[in-house]
Structures are given as structure tokens and as C-alpha cells.
Amino acid sequence: MRLFKRGLTYLTITGYVGILIFGIFCHTFSFRTGSHPGMYYIVWDMFCGWSAYSIRTHIIGEGVSGKYYELAPGPWGEYKPYGSLGRRHYDTTGDAWLRIAMNTLDKTEHEPMLRILCIEEAWCKKYNLPDMVWDRRYEQPKDFQNYYRLRKVITPEGIVAQSYVPWLTRQRYLQVNDNPRLIADMNRGRPFFAATVGSRVEPPSPQHDPDVPIHLASPVGN
């Protein structure tokens, strides 16, 4: 009986350590991480996609008179799928912002719109702590700082005229470009492909600045 318990203990430890090593191997080499639902328990990342910032979305309509209208939530209320937040705040990529805005405009009375603005608001999650907890955790007083960034500009006809990257993406871009050594390494390791067009050699196009708006083409026929 004692030998059986000892063997079961060794088998459990060996299996546990073996699964850990296999999980590290899969993470390192991206080996079959999504091949089976059971892999979720082996390569599960507790903080996958976690951000230190809270993100909120504001969809604002600008009328021809200069008056601004809140297009989300609509006057009928807001759908909150998972808690106290409205569904627009979960759409960080902005795929549904156009439909949300146009749905509100189609079902309400208002002056003609000049444009629709989709604005992202961000702040550090540590400011969500209650004042009592903050005072016990930090010595300095709470100085709430939030940041706003324009994400999309939509025409009254429902066409995305301008699109910008998220605030966090912009901050990462600025941090990378603020490091001269890293920029030098990037330029030194960037591949170069020369294409001959007639007697001219076209250089590679410069890297796109995420802060420059991306103008989307209008549909054919407009």
C-alpha cells in the first residue's frame, strides 16, 4: 500500500512537471496552441490581452449649427451585455460604431449632421480604486488623468472618412521612435527591395505614421 501511494505521488509530480514543460515549449515555439480545446488548460495565459488602462468610447454627432449630439447610448437606453458597461465600450476595434451611430440617427429627429466623431477616452486603471483604498496604497493624492483621442470621422452618409489608431498604439509608436538606438537597429535590419521601373529605381515607401489619418476611398459610383 505504501509503495502504491509513493508511486502515485511520483506519477502525479512527474505528470504535472511534464505538462508544465510541454506548456512552456508550446508557448515558446507556438506549437499547436489552438489545436484542441484541452490546450487551453496547458497554455492558458491569465493576463492575455490585459491592459493597464480603462477604455471608453464616445460617439458624437456634430450638427450643421455647431451643436453636438450624443449618439450612443440612444434615447431608448443602452444594452449592457456583461455588467455596467454598454456594448459600445467592448468594441475596441470600432467595427460597430458606424452602425450604432446610423441607427440612432435613423430613429431620431435632429438637424442635418455635418459629421460623426468617434472618440476614445483612456485612463490608468489604478484611478478606479476607491479613495479609502488609494490612501492606504499610495502616499500621493489621487490626481486623475484621462486622455482623449479621435478614432474615426464618419460622414452623414455613413462613410468612414478618417480612421486613427488607438491611443495605446500611438503611445507605443512614440516610445519606439523616442529610442535612437532602437531606431538605428530597425533601419539597419530593414529589408530593402529595389524595383526597376524603366530606368528609375523606386525606393521603399516610408513607414506610415499612425497619427496621420487614413483616408478611405469612397464606393465606386459616388
Tab-separated table of C-alpha atoms in Angstrom, residues 175-177 179-187:
chain	number	residue	atom	x	y	z
A	175	GLN	CA	8.081	55.270	-27.290
A	176	VAL	CA	9.769	53.274	-30.024
A	177	ASN	CA	10.627	56.376	-32.053
A	179	ASN	CA	14.783	55.492	-28.698
A	180	PRO	CA	17.590	56.409	-31.157
A	181	ARG	CA	19.426	53.111	-30.680
A	182	LEU	CA	16.296	51.093	-31.406
A	183	ILE	CA	15.514	53.194	-34.485
A	184	ALA	CA	19.063	52.642	-35.754
A	185	ASP	CA	18.704	48.883	-35.261
A	186	MET	CA	15.372	48.902	-37.106
A	187	ASN	CA	16.789	50.835	-40.052
